[in-house]
Amino acid sequence: MSKDLQNNVCKREIFDAIYNKYAKNIHDFLYYKYGGTLHPQDKMQEAFIKLWENCKKVTPSKAKSFLFTTANNLTINEYNHQKVVLKFNERPQRTINHETPEFVLREKEHKIKIENAIAMLTEAERVAFLLNRVEGKRFKEVAALLGISVKAVEKRVYGALKKVRTQIDGI
């Protein structure tokens, strides 16, 4: 027995021979049993890493069993982890809303008023207004995009602001 342990997998030639002999078989075993979604190549590599980490405890005659068991257990662990993640993602997430229902209702009504006011603008005013106020572009950038002068952009945006304010009761 002690002679058997001296003949362990820590010798590079023995480890290489075991890798060359069993790597494809382990990969195929994992692929056929669990499919490709659990990354059989990675699990096969991890099993060989575990073998190398425990090389003094494993004899060449036990290497095949060690590798297949380790690879299978690693894959099962990954599968169970993915089930937990999936179950967690399916659970509805609780969101805490500190606003009162009255506040939420007023906010929705206010949003509708703003959208209606913007819809009533002329196309030129609406485009300049949205580029400036919603997308945050400067007057100079809006002018370059629309091919008009900066003064024309200013006039359109300020005119749009005035119309929107009157439509939604002077906010």
Tab-separated table of C-alpha atoms in Angstrom:
chain	number	residue	atom	x	y	z
A	1	MET	CA	0.000	0.000	0.000
A	2	SER	CA	2.766	2.477	0.867
A	3	LYS	CA	4.385	1.716	-2.478
A	4	ASP	CA	1.027	2.476	-4.119
A	5	LEU	CA	0.854	5.896	-2.435
A	6	GLN	CA	4.365	6.729	-3.565
A	7	ASN	CA	3.139	6.091	-7.068
A	8	ASN	CA	0.692	8.981	-6.880
A	9	VAL	CA	-0.666	11.319	-9.502
A	10	CYS	CA	1.710	14.170	-8.586
A	11	LYS	CA	4.246	13.098	-11.186
A	12	ARG	CA	3.759	15.177	-14.289
A	13	GLU	CA	4.015	12.245	-16.690
A	14	ILE	CA	1.366	10.276	-14.812
A	15	PHE	CA	-0.968	13.296	-14.540
A	16	ASP	CA	-0.552	14.068	-18.249
A	17	ALA	CA	-1.299	10.460	-19.153
A	18	ILE	CA	-4.436	10.472	-16.987
A	19	TYR	CA	-5.540	13.774	-18.537
A	20	ASN	CA	-5.021	12.504	-22.063
A	21	LYS	CA	-6.829	9.258	-21.269
A	22	TYR	CA	-9.926	10.605	-19.432
A	23	ALA	CA	-10.496	14.262	-20.367
A	24	LYS	CA	-12.657	13.599	-23.422
A	25	ASN	CA	-14.576	10.829	-21.653
A	26	ILE	CA	-15.397	13.050	-18.684
A	27	HIS	CA	-16.457	15.891	-20.954
A	28	ASP	CA	-18.680	13.590	-22.996
A	29	PHE	CA	-20.159	12.025	-19.862
A	30	LEU	CA	-21.099	15.446	-18.465
A	31	TYR	CA	-22.373	16.689	-21.814
A	32	TYR	CA	-24.607	13.684	-22.400
A	33	LYS	CA	-25.903	13.647	-18.852
A	34	TYR	CA	-26.506	17.396	-18.305
A	35	GLY	CA	-26.252	19.085	-21.701
A	36	GLY	CA	-24.140	22.035	-22.694
A	37	THR	CA	-25.755	24.677	-20.498
A	38	LEU	CA	-23.803	23.625	-17.406
A	39	HIS	CA	-20.442	24.021	-19.186
A	40	PRO	CA	-19.116	20.454	-19.203
A	41	GLN	CA	-15.685	21.596	-20.424
A	42	ASP	CA	-15.280	23.852	-17.378
A	43	LYS	CA	-16.418	21.151	-14.971
A	44	MET	CA	-14.014	18.673	-16.544
A	45	GLN	CA	-11.165	21.167	-16.085
A	46	GLU	CA	-12.193	21.840	-12.488
A	47	ALA	CA	-12.181	18.103	-11.776
A	48	PHE	CA	-8.586	17.875	-13.020
A	49	ILE	CA	-7.663	20.868	-10.869
A	50	LYS	CA	-9.132	19.071	-7.856
A	51	LEU	CA	-7.159	15.969	-8.812
A	52	TRP	CA	-3.952	17.992	-8.940
A	53	GLU	CA	-4.736	19.617	-5.568
A	54	ASN	CA	-5.269	16.131	-4.052
A	55	CYS	CA	-2.610	14.354	-6.093
A	56	LYS	CA	-0.795	12.908	-3.067
A	57	LYS	CA	-3.994	11.225	-1.871
A	58	VAL	CA	-5.006	9.685	-5.198
A	59	THR	CA	-3.309	6.742	-6.828
A	60	PRO	CA	-3.377	6.314	-10.583
A	61	SER	CA	-5.694	3.337	-10.226
A	62	LYS	CA	-8.265	5.503	-8.374
A	63	ALA	CA	-7.864	8.594	-10.583
A	64	LYS	CA	-10.662	7.700	-13.005
A	65	SER	CA	-13.191	7.202	-10.228
A	66	PHE	CA	-12.039	10.369	-8.469
A	67	LEU	CA	-12.349	12.446	-11.655
A	68	PHE	CA	-15.787	11.188	-12.673
A	69	THR	CA	-17.186	11.577	-9.149
A	70	THR	CA	-15.707	15.053	-8.733
A	71	ALA	CA	-16.877	16.252	-12.158
A	72	ASN	CA	-20.352	14.875	-11.545
A	73	ASN	CA	-20.561	16.533	-8.104
A	74	LEU	CA	-19.338	19.871	-9.474
A	75	THR	CA	-21.991	19.748	-12.188
A	76	ILE	CA	-24.732	18.805	-9.715
A	77	ASN	CA	-23.678	21.724	-7.500
A	78	GLU	CA	-23.850	24.088	-10.477
A	79	TYR	CA	-27.266	22.730	-11.437
A	80	ASN	CA	-28.592	23.212	-7.890
A	81	HIS	CA	-27.170	26.725	-7.794
A	82	GLN	CA	-28.908	27.624	-11.056
A	83	LYS	CA	-32.197	26.256	-9.681
A	84	VAL	CA	-31.875	28.541	-6.643
A	85	VAL	CA	-31.084	31.546	-8.829
A	86	LEU	CA	-34.026	30.784	-11.114
A	87	LYS	CA	-36.388	30.347	-8.179
A	88	PHE	CA	-35.213	33.646	-6.700
A	89	ASN	CA	-35.671	35.467	-10.014
A	90	GLU	CA	-39.208	34.089	-10.407
A	91	ARG	CA	-40.249	35.393	-7.000
A	92	PRO	CA	-41.922	38.778	-7.258
A	93	GLN	CA	-39.672	41.417	-5.785
A	94	ARG	CA	-41.261	43.608	-3.180
A	95	THR	CA	-40.943	47.281	-3.790
A	96	ILE	CA	-41.675	49.646	-0.999
A	97	ASN	CA	-43.562	52.742	-2.014
A	98	HIS	CA	-43.509	55.493	0.584
A	99	GLU	CA	-45.823	57.768	-1.374
A	100	THR	CA	-49.464	57.989	-0.517
A	101	PRO	CA	-51.999	56.823	-3.096
A	102	GLU	CA	-53.170	60.419	-3.448
A	103	PHE	CA	-49.630	61.538	-4.309
A	104	VAL	CA	-49.248	58.759	-6.889
A	105	LEU	CA	-52.580	59.676	-8.492
A	106	ARG	CA	-51.655	63.362	-8.704
A	107	GLU	CA	-48.295	62.450	-10.174
A	108	LYS	CA	-49.974	60.371	-12.913
A	109	GLU	CA	-52.443	63.170	-13.670
A	110	HIS	CA	-49.594	65.677	-13.823
A	111	LYS	CA	-47.662	63.441	-16.213
A	112	ILE	CA	-50.698	63.140	-18.496
A	113	LYS	CA	-51.126	66.939	-18.499
A	114	ILE	CA	-47.488	67.438	-19.466
A	115	GLU	CA	-47.683	64.833	-22.250
A	116	ASN	CA	-50.841	66.448	-23.632
A	117	ALA	CA	-49.281	69.912	-23.467
A	118	ILE	CA	-46.198	68.719	-25.346
A	119	ALA	CA	-48.410	67.020	-27.932
A	120	MET	CA	-50.168	70.336	-28.610
A	121	LEU	CA	-46.909	72.093	-29.577
A	122	THR	CA	-45.975	72.600	-33.199
A	123	GLU	CA	-43.582	70.026	-34.562
A	124	ALA	CA	-40.686	72.498	-34.683
A	125	GLU	CA	-41.258	73.564	-31.070
A	126	ARG	CA	-41.738	69.994	-29.862
A	127	VAL	CA	-38.518	68.754	-31.498
A	128	ALA	CA	-36.416	71.623	-30.165
A	129	PHE	CA	-38.026	71.379	-26.710
A	130	LEU	CA	-37.529	67.621	-26.377
A	131	LEU	CA	-33.945	67.725	-27.629
A	132	ASN	CA	-33.112	70.492	-25.177
A	133	ARG	CA	-35.140	69.582	-22.075
A	134	VAL	CA	-35.473	65.815	-22.269
A	135	GLU	CA	-32.233	64.753	-23.966
A	136	GLY	CA	-30.249	67.567	-22.332
A	137	LYS	CA	-28.661	68.922	-25.479
A	138	ARG	CA	-27.433	72.508	-25.495
A	139	PHE	CA	-28.955	75.104	-27.787
A	140	LYS	CA	-25.844	74.981	-29.971
A	141	GLU	CA	-26.108	71.190	-30.372
A	142	VAL	CA	-29.824	71.384	-31.178
A	143	ALA	CA	-29.118	74.104	-33.738
A	144	ALA	CA	-26.479	71.908	-35.400
A	145	LEU	CA	-28.841	68.904	-35.462
A	146	LEU	CA	-31.752	70.858	-36.909
A	147	GLY	CA	-29.676	73.053	-39.213
A	148	ILE	CA	-31.018	76.320	-37.794
A	149	SER	CA	-29.512	79.198	-35.821
A	150	VAL	CA	-29.051	79.167	-32.051
A	151	LYS	CA	-31.485	82.101	-31.772
A	152	ALA	CA	-34.156	80.110	-33.612
A	153	VAL	CA	-33.673	77.212	-31.189
A	154	GLU	CA	-33.941	79.580	-28.213
A	155	LYS	CA	-37.139	81.042	-29.607
A	156	ARG	CA	-38.677	77.607	-30.189
A	157	VAL	CA	-37.721	76.253	-26.762
A	158	TYR	CA	-38.871	79.350	-24.847
A	159	GLY	CA	-42.094	79.474	-26.869
A	160	ALA	CA	-42.698	75.799	-26.099
A	161	LEU	CA	-42.030	76.387	-22.400
A	162	LYS	CA	-44.508	79.240	-22.328
A	163	LYS	CA	-47.209	77.133	-24.025
A	164	VAL	CA	-46.590	74.131	-21.769
A	165	ARG	CA	-46.779	76.283	-18.639
A	166	THR	CA	-50.085	77.805	-19.664
A	167	GLN	CA	-51.510	74.368	-20.542
A	168	ILE	CA	-50.645	72.834	-17.183
A	169	ASP	CA	-51.714	75.748	-14.992
A	170	GLY	CA	-48.432	77.626	-14.621
A	171	ILE	CA	-46.041	75.135	-13.085
